[in-house]
XYZ file of C-alpha atoms in Angstrom:
179
model
C -4.103 6.460 13.309
C -3.860 10.094 12.231
C -7.639 10.270 11.747
C -8.222 8.748 15.191
C -5.922 11.290 16.848
C -7.640 14.147 15.004
C -10.983 13.077 16.521
C -9.621 14.477 19.782
C -10.176 11.476 22.044
C -6.475 11.451 22.901
C -5.625 15.008 23.976
C -2.002 14.142 24.820
C -1.306 13.079 21.193
C -0.626 15.469 18.346
C -1.316 14.129 14.861
C 1.604 14.120 12.515
C 1.922 13.248 8.895
C 0.828 10.048 7.164
C 2.981 8.379 4.543
C 0.713 5.664 3.335
C -0.309 4.052 0.066
C -3.834 5.295 0.804
C -2.642 8.887 1.327
C -1.446 11.017 -1.566
C 1.575 13.277 -1.528
C 0.042 16.768 -1.795
C 2.785 17.921 -4.186
C 2.078 15.419 -6.965
C -1.175 13.697 -5.957
C 0.531 10.281 -5.986
C 0.475 7.684 -3.171
C 3.442 7.395 -0.839
C 4.819 4.294 -2.567
C 8.120 3.495 -0.872
C 9.122 1.095 -3.605
C 9.989 4.338 -5.438
C 13.295 5.982 -4.538
C 11.895 9.500 -5.044
C 9.161 8.909 -2.430
C 11.696 7.410 -0.032
C 13.968 10.437 -0.340
C 11.138 12.908 0.180
C 9.709 11.009 3.144
C 13.150 10.675 4.714
C 13.717 14.443 4.368
C 10.370 15.293 6.002
C 10.937 12.656 8.676
C 14.329 14.118 9.558
C 12.974 17.664 9.625
C 10.064 16.815 11.915
C 11.692 14.108 14.077
C 8.469 12.437 15.271
C 8.381 11.035 18.788
C 6.500 7.959 17.523
C 6.631 6.475 14.041
C 3.860 4.015 13.238
C 4.111 1.639 10.304
C 1.284 -0.505 9.107
C 2.167 -1.386 5.523
C -0.342 -3.153 3.321
C -0.249 -6.836 4.051
C -1.962 -8.405 1.047
C 1.294 -9.376 -0.719
C 2.379 -11.182 2.447
C -0.798 -13.184 2.963
C -1.614 -16.820 2.286
C -4.452 -15.690 0.034
C -1.985 -13.772 -2.143
C 0.104 -16.919 -2.654
C -2.995 -18.956 -3.500
C -4.208 -16.341 -5.994
C -0.774 -16.246 -7.636
C -0.908 -20.009 -8.144
C -4.241 -19.679 -9.976
C -3.360 -16.508 -11.878
C -2.859 -16.197 -15.613
C -0.188 -13.561 -14.814
C 1.954 -14.788 -11.895
C 4.651 -12.278 -12.877
C 2.314 -9.457 -11.813
C 2.134 -11.024 -8.344
C 5.921 -11.205 -8.234
C 6.222 -7.512 -9.175
C 3.739 -6.554 -6.462
C 5.653 -8.629 -3.908
C 8.953 -6.945 -4.838
C 7.357 -3.486 -4.426
C 5.895 -4.505 -1.065
C 9.269 -5.801 0.132
C 10.982 -2.539 -0.858
C 8.312 -0.656 1.057
C 8.924 -2.668 4.235
C 12.700 -2.458 3.881
C 12.388 1.325 3.757
C 10.135 1.607 6.819
C 12.509 -0.672 8.739
C 15.321 1.796 7.944
C 13.137 4.529 9.459
C 12.417 2.376 12.533
C 16.146 1.834 13.031
C 16.708 5.580 12.826
C 13.980 6.116 15.445
C 15.679 3.698 17.850
C 19.086 5.339 17.278
C 17.531 8.745 18.079
C 15.928 7.445 21.279
C 12.442 7.764 19.788
C 9.742 5.139 19.363
C 8.348 3.109 16.514
C 5.485 0.671 16.148
C 5.179 -1.807 13.287
C 1.871 -3.632 12.898
C 1.208 -6.558 10.570
C -0.922 -9.700 10.751
C 0.761 -12.363 12.882
C 0.791 -14.850 10.024
C 2.105 -12.453 7.367
C 5.239 -13.679 5.618
C 6.760 -10.202 6.045
C 7.892 -11.226 9.531
C 10.322 -13.648 7.838
C 12.090 -10.924 5.825
C 15.762 -10.485 6.743
C 15.292 -6.826 7.672
C 12.432 -7.700 10.053
C 14.380 -10.585 11.600
C 17.372 -8.279 12.167
C 15.160 -5.621 13.754
C 13.556 -8.201 16.041
C 17.020 -9.147 17.336
C 17.657 -5.574 18.540
C 17.803 -5.610 22.370
C 15.373 -2.675 22.718
C 12.774 -4.150 20.362
C 9.958 -6.499 21.361
C 7.399 -8.437 19.367
C 3.959 -8.608 20.935
C 0.754 -10.219 19.761
C -2.882 -9.258 20.106
C -6.225 -10.265 18.656
C -8.018 -7.309 17.104
C -11.439 -8.532 18.307
C -10.312 -7.374 21.754
C -10.040 -3.821 20.417
C -13.322 -3.632 18.547
C -12.426 -5.113 15.136
C -15.489 -6.387 13.345
C -16.515 -7.657 9.955
C -17.107 -4.764 7.564
C -19.662 -6.306 5.222
C -21.854 -9.277 4.461
C -23.963 -11.316 6.846
C -21.270 -11.095 9.524
C -21.100 -7.277 9.427
C -20.404 -5.933 12.898
C -19.490 -9.304 14.395
C -16.065 -9.541 16.042
C -13.203 -10.858 13.939
C -10.130 -12.429 15.490
C -7.408 -10.920 13.231
C -4.257 -12.066 15.092
C -1.772 -9.196 14.841
C 1.899 -8.738 15.593
C 3.245 -5.487 17.031
C 6.951 -4.813 16.848
C 7.916 -1.900 19.067
C 10.612 -0.464 21.282
C 8.261 0.249 24.199
C 7.489 -2.420 26.778
C 4.598 -0.408 28.222
C 2.843 -0.543 24.853
C 3.300 -4.309 24.621
C 1.730 -4.748 28.066
C -1.161 -2.439 27.224
C -1.929 -3.906 23.772
C -1.469 -7.684 24.095
C -5.010 -8.909 24.714
C -5.785 -12.309 23.204
C -9.075 -14.084 22.675
């Protein structure tokens, strides 16, 4: 999202910071892994200093996918899958804390994950979905230009059903196209 905003196609948006497993903390060169308390504390401090108007979370989804469960069943090291799942759950629990803080401050958040991801069943996500100001919307990414990235199908539309949890009804109406 930050890269898209920096391209300048959305002049009313100002890019902020990205805390993402694919983005490294400039101080130590390590990813923003929110399963680690030190990264949580640092991110929370920066978050509270900058008070973003919109907080967008799109945590990695692989540990919450059907494919992950199938691979674990065939793995010679299922404990490694369990460790990865615990880290992923801690990550989501932390971003949900940040979302709750956004709502309390009167600011916005957006959480995006595949519609069929098991993360939606986590207690913290279920509790957040019960908040009266929070809405769960669904969209198919093919309606927004998602396409296969490689192989014979490269460039062809892919469905990718996605859930969007947000505290903005106008966003839900604008981003709920289905195939």
